[in-house]
Amino acid sequence: MAIDYTKFKESTRASFEAGDYAPIADRLAAAADRLVAACEAGPGRHLLDVGAGTGNAAVAAARTGATVTAVDLTPKLVRQGRERTRAAGLTVEWAEADMEDLPYEADRFDCVVAVFAANFAPRPSVAAAEMLRVLRPGGVLGLVNWTPTSFAAAMSEGLAKFGPAPDACDDFPKPFLWGDEETVRSLLAPAASPERVERHALAWHYPSPAAMWEEFERHGGPALAREAMPEEQFAELRRTVISLVTEHSEPEGDGVVLRNEYLMVVARKAPVH
């Protein structure tokens, strides 16, 4: 039976339209800054931020003097990103677009980046091919994704029982394999070769595990679940998240710190010979 990718994307869009994404975006910004710094952004370079959210990488790149284009599947995030960059006095061209079908000609950009975004593509091989298609020969592709052993992956697994099982994708059934070095090398070959592959972690500080939940429930899937779930089931969701945070965090000062591991890949597209 054919997989309905349109339905998958509509669900993703609805999740990001719900709730308040800004606190989540703030906690991801340091990884975007690190990636942009590693990707040769600067004056005379044209960078595309794919799955840009509210524009963490777009902002970082625009501040280097690069020419920046940012796209996202979710209209709400595109509006917020446009407002954010305008308020900061930064020039960024924003558009609503699907990373599996980018509306740009081949070889247009000097650099393409995707920060915690590629895992939302239901067909990873298609998304990888599209990002490489719009990247010029010799250009740089930068990717940041949660590793399969990260807290994000553990929470995704823990929360899977609270929603319908997603359709299995034929070429990439587990989205957190975007954070697996061997898998990413396979996805990019032979068009591009990684030059830097590094593991890092974002340190998230909270007064308590419950405080993490209070932030988390205002965004995306939990915001939708609050409206759709019976009260008892939503309470179970809350207990599950708090338990996962307790298990994966460490005491620090008057609160806890949660270290969420990600893989950063900087690859170069093969030049034309």
Short mmCIF file of C-alpha atoms in Angstrom, two decimals:
data_model
loop_
_atom_site.label_atom_id
_atom_site.label_comp_id
_atom_site.label_asym_id
_atom_site.label_seq_id
_atom_site.Cartn_x
_atom_site.Cartn_y
_atom_site.Cartn_z
CA MET A 1 0.00 0.00 0.00
CA ALA A 2 1.33 3.42 -0.95
CA ILE A 3 2.26 5.72 1.92
CA ASP A 4 0.34 9.00 2.10
CA TYR A 5 3.19 11.47 2.57
CA THR A 6 0.79 14.41 2.19
CA LYS A 7 -1.04 13.36 5.35
CA PHE A 8 2.27 12.99 7.20
CA LYS A 9 3.27 16.54 6.22
CA GLU A 10 -0.12 17.97 7.13
CA SER A 11 0.24 16.43 10.58
CA THR A 12 3.72 17.93 10.97
CA ARG A 13 2.45 21.34 9.88
CA ALA A 14 -0.46 21.20 12.32
CA SER A 15 1.86 20.28 15.17
CA PHE A 16 4.09 23.29 14.57
CA GLU A 17 1.10 25.58 14.09
CA ALA A 18 -0.05 24.69 17.60
CA GLY A 19 1.21 26.32 20.76
CA ASP A 20 4.24 28.54 21.31
CA TYR A 21 7.42 27.45 19.53
CA ALA A 22 9.60 30.38 20.68
CA PRO A 23 10.92 28.82 23.94
CA ILE A 24 11.88 25.65 22.06
CA ALA A 25 13.63 27.67 19.34
CA ASP A 26 15.62 29.56 21.97
CA ARG A 27 16.94 26.27 23.39
CA LEU A 28 18.12 25.18 19.92
CA ALA A 29 19.90 28.40 18.94
CA ALA A 30 23.38 27.47 20.15
CA ALA A 31 23.51 24.48 17.78
CA ALA A 32 22.50 26.70 14.85
CA ASP A 33 25.22 29.20 15.75
CA ARG A 34 27.82 26.42 15.87
CA LEU A 35 26.77 25.01 12.50
CA VAL A 36 26.71 28.36 10.69
CA ALA A 37 30.18 29.16 12.02
CA ALA A 38 31.41 25.83 10.59
CA CYS A 39 29.83 26.33 7.16
CA GLU A 40 31.78 29.22 5.64
CA ALA A 41 28.92 31.72 5.86
CA GLY A 42 29.92 35.31 5.18
CA PRO A 43 29.87 38.16 2.68
CA GLY A 44 29.52 36.96 -0.90
CA ARG A 45 27.96 33.65 0.14
CA HIS A 46 24.32 32.70 -0.46
CA LEU A 47 22.96 30.41 2.27
CA LEU A 48 19.68 28.50 2.36
CA ASP A 49 18.21 27.59 5.76
CA VAL A 50 15.92 24.57 5.19
CA GLY A 51 13.23 23.80 7.78
CA ALA A 52 14.22 27.12 9.29
CA GLY A 53 11.61 27.30 12.03
CA THR A 54 11.72 30.85 13.33
CA GLY A 55 15.17 31.37 11.84
CA ASN A 56 17.96 30.50 14.27
CA ALA A 57 20.42 29.62 11.49
CA ALA A 58 19.08 32.35 9.20
CA VAL A 59 19.74 34.97 11.88
CA ALA A 60 23.23 33.64 12.59
CA ALA A 61 24.09 33.58 8.87
CA ALA A 62 22.67 37.04 8.14
CA ARG A 63 24.81 38.48 10.92
CA THR A 64 27.92 37.22 9.10
CA GLY A 65 26.97 39.30 6.05
CA ALA A 66 25.82 36.34 3.97
CA THR A 67 22.85 36.55 1.62
CA VAL A 68 20.22 34.40 3.30
CA THR A 69 17.10 32.58 2.17
CA ALA A 70 14.99 30.71 4.73
CA VAL A 71 12.16 28.23 4.11
CA ASP A 72 9.81 26.21 6.29
CA LEU A 73 6.80 23.99 5.75
CA THR A 74 4.73 25.76 8.42
CA PRO A 75 3.16 29.15 7.54
CA LYS A 76 3.06 30.27 11.19
CA LEU A 77 6.80 29.75 11.61
CA VAL A 78 7.53 31.56 8.34
CA ARG A 79 5.51 34.55 9.57
CA GLN A 80 7.26 34.53 12.93
CA GLY A 81 10.68 34.15 11.31
CA ARG A 82 10.02 37.03 8.94
CA GLU A 83 8.94 39.23 11.84
CA ARG A 84 11.97 38.18 13.88
CA THR A 85 14.55 38.98 11.22
CA ARG A 86 12.82 42.24 10.29
CA ALA A 87 12.78 43.32 13.95
CA ALA A 88 16.50 42.52 14.18
CA GLY A 89 17.23 44.64 11.11
CA LEU A 90 18.42 41.63 9.12
CA THR A 91 17.68 40.97 5.44
CA VAL A 92 16.38 37.43 4.96
CA GLU A 93 14.18 36.19 2.12
CA TRP A 94 11.47 33.97 3.62
CA ALA A 95 9.23 31.44 1.84
CA GLU A 96 6.93 28.56 2.65
CA ALA A 97 8.44 25.42 1.10
CA ASP A 98 8.76 21.67 1.48
CA MET A 99 12.32 20.40 1.90
CA GLU A 100 11.42 17.46 -0.34
CA ASP A 101 10.46 19.86 -3.15
CA LEU A 102 12.50 23.05 -2.91
CA PRO A 103 11.36 25.81 -5.31
CA TYR A 104 14.86 26.74 -6.49
CA GLU A 105 16.97 25.96 -9.49
CA ALA A 106 19.90 23.57 -9.30
CA ASP A 107 23.28 24.81 -8.03
CA ARG A 108 21.86 28.07 -6.67
CA PHE A 109 23.31 28.21 -3.15
CA ASP A 110 26.84 28.27 -1.77
CA CYS A 111 25.67 26.72 1.48
CA VAL A 112 22.59 24.80 2.60
CA VAL A 113 21.88 24.12 6.27
CA ALA A 114 19.18 22.19 8.13
CA VAL A 115 19.07 22.42 11.92
CA PHE A 116 16.92 19.78 13.66
CA ALA A 117 14.77 19.72 10.52
CA ALA A 118 15.75 16.81 8.28
CA ASN A 119 14.13 14.26 10.58
CA PHE A 120 10.71 15.72 9.71
CA ALA A 121 11.07 14.70 6.06
CA PRO A 122 9.17 11.43 5.55
CA ARG A 123 11.52 10.44 2.70
CA PRO A 124 15.07 11.19 3.82
CA SER A 125 16.67 10.18 0.51
CA VAL A 126 14.41 12.68 -1.27
CA ALA A 127 15.21 15.45 1.20
CA ALA A 128 18.94 14.79 0.97
CA ALA A 129 18.80 14.80 -2.84
CA GLU A 130 16.86 18.09 -2.87
CA MET A 131 19.27 19.87 -0.54
CA LEU A 132 22.19 18.67 -2.65
CA ARG A 133 20.43 19.59 -5.90
CA VAL A 134 20.15 23.28 -4.99
CA LEU A 135 23.72 23.37 -3.64
CA ARG A 136 26.41 24.39 -6.10
CA PRO A 137 29.29 22.02 -6.85
CA GLY A 138 31.94 22.58 -4.21
CA GLY A 139 29.34 24.09 -1.86
CA VAL A 140 28.82 23.19 1.79
CA LEU A 141 25.92 21.26 3.32
CA GLY A 142 25.51 21.55 7.09
CA LEU A 143 23.27 19.28 9.14
CA VAL A 144 22.42 19.14 12.83
CA ASN A 145 20.28 16.28 14.13
CA TRP A 146 19.60 14.49 17.40
CA THR A 147 21.51 11.24 17.81
CA PRO A 148 19.69 7.90 18.29
CA THR A 149 20.91 7.87 21.92
CA SER A 150 19.85 11.46 22.70
CA PHE A 151 17.22 12.53 25.17
CA ALA A 152 15.10 13.69 22.21
CA ALA A 153 15.10 10.16 20.80
CA ALA A 154 14.29 8.65 24.19
CA MET A 155 11.39 11.04 24.66
CA SER A 156 10.09 10.34 21.15
CA GLU A 157 10.10 6.63 21.91
CA GLY A 158 8.44 7.17 25.27
CA LEU A 159 5.67 9.30 23.78
CA ALA A 160 4.99 7.02 20.82
CA LYS A 161 2.27 5.17 22.74
CA PHE A 162 0.24 8.39 23.07
CA GLY A 163 -0.30 8.88 19.35
CA PRO A 164 -1.06 6.87 16.25
CA ALA A 165 1.93 5.01 14.87
CA PRO A 166 3.32 6.88 11.86
CA ASP A 167 3.42 5.12 8.52
CA ALA A 168 6.75 3.39 8.02
CA CYS A 169 8.89 5.11 5.42
CA ASP A 170 10.37 2.82 2.84
CA ASP A 171 13.92 4.15 2.96
CA PHE A 172 14.33 5.60 6.45
CA PRO A 173 11.96 4.23 9.10
CA LYS A 174 13.68 5.86 12.09
CA PRO A 175 14.10 9.66 11.87
CA PHE A 176 16.78 9.79 14.57
CA LEU A 177 19.14 7.89 12.27
CA TRP A 178 19.78 11.35 10.76
CA GLY A 179 22.01 11.59 13.83
CA ASP A 180 23.89 8.40 12.95
CA GLU A 181 27.16 9.08 11.11
CA GLU A 182 27.12 5.97 8.94
CA THR A 183 23.54 6.58 7.81
CA VAL A 184 24.18 10.22 6.93
CA ARG A 185 27.30 9.31 4.94
CA SER A 186 25.21 6.79 3.02
CA LEU A 187 22.46 9.35 2.35
CA LEU A 188 24.90 11.92 0.97
CA ALA A 189 27.11 9.58 -1.08
CA PRO A 190 28.33 9.89 -3.73
CA ALA A 191 27.27 13.52 -4.25
CA ALA A 192 28.91 14.88 -1.10
CA SER A 193 31.50 13.84 1.46
CA PRO A 194 31.51 14.90 5.14
CA GLU A 195 34.52 17.00 6.12
CA ARG A 196 33.51 17.44 9.76
CA VAL A 197 31.46 15.03 11.87
CA GLU A 198 31.16 16.04 15.51
CA ARG A 199 29.02 15.16 18.50
CA HIS A 200 27.89 17.96 20.77
CA ALA A 201 25.18 18.44 23.36
CA LEU A 202 22.80 21.24 24.24
CA ALA A 203 22.60 21.80 27.99
CA TRP A 204 19.08 22.72 29.02
CA HIS A 205 18.62 24.09 32.53
CA TYR A 206 15.30 23.90 34.37
CA PRO A 207 14.26 24.59 37.95
CA SER A 208 12.83 21.05 38.02
CA PRO A 209 11.66 18.23 35.70
CA ALA A 210 8.13 19.53 36.14
CA ALA A 211 9.23 22.94 34.88
CA MET A 212 10.47 21.30 31.70
CA TRP A 213 7.01 19.81 31.19
CA GLU A 214 5.36 23.20 31.76
CA GLU A 215 7.41 24.61 28.89
CA PHE A 216 7.01 21.56 26.69
CA GLU A 217 3.20 21.30 26.99
CA ARG A 218 2.72 24.72 25.41
CA HIS A 219 4.29 23.61 22.12
CA GLY A 220 3.35 21.41 19.20
CA GLY A 221 2.11 17.90 19.82
CA PRO A 222 1.45 18.40 23.56
CA ALA A 223 -0.56 21.55 22.81
CA LEU A 224 -2.71 19.54 20.39
CA ALA A 225 -2.92 16.62 22.82
CA ARG A 226 -4.21 18.86 25.60
CA GLU A 227 -7.23 19.66 23.44
CA ALA A 228 -7.79 16.14 22.07
CA MET A 229 -6.91 13.75 24.90
CA PRO A 230 -9.09 12.71 27.82
CA GLU A 231 -7.87 14.35 31.03
CA GLU A 232 -6.63 11.08 32.52
CA GLN A 233 -4.56 10.24 29.42
CA PHE A 234 -3.07 13.74 29.30
CA ALA A 235 -2.09 13.36 32.96
CA GLU A 236 -0.32 10.13 32.03
CA LEU A 237 1.50 11.97 29.24
CA ARG A 238 2.64 14.54 31.79
CA ARG A 239 3.91 11.84 34.17
CA THR A 240 5.78 10.14 31.32
CA VAL A 241 7.61 13.31 30.29
CA ILE A 242 8.53 14.25 33.86
CA SER A 243 9.82 10.72 34.46
CA LEU A 244 11.96 10.85 31.32
CA VAL A 245 13.43 14.21 32.28
CA THR A 246 14.15 12.95 35.79
CA GLU A 247 15.89 9.87 34.37
CA HIS A 248 18.04 11.77 31.87
CA SER A 249 18.87 14.96 33.80
CA GLU A 250 21.38 15.72 36.53
CA PRO A 251 21.09 18.00 39.58
CA GLU A 252 22.80 21.35 39.09
CA GLY A 253 22.56 24.30 41.45
CA ASP A 254 18.95 24.89 42.40
CA GLY A 255 17.62 22.84 39.49
CA VAL A 256 18.53 20.23 36.90
CA VAL A 257 20.45 20.17 33.63
CA LEU A 258 19.43 18.02 30.69
CA ARG A 259 22.14 17.32 28.09
CA ASN A 260 20.68 16.52 24.68
CA GLU A 261 23.22 15.07 22.24
CA TYR A 262 23.29 15.95 18.55
CA LEU A 263 25.43 15.16 15.52
CA MET A 264 26.84 18.01 13.44
CA VAL A 265 27.85 17.15 9.88
CA VAL A 266 29.56 19.55 7.47
CA ALA A 267 29.85 18.04 4.00
CA ARG A 268 31.11 19.34 0.68
CA LYS A 269 29.38 18.66 -2.61
CA ALA A 270 31.68 17.14 -5.18
CA PRO A 271 32.98 19.64 -7.74
CA VAL A 272 32.30 19.26 -11.43
CA HIS A 273 35.25 17.78 -13.31
#
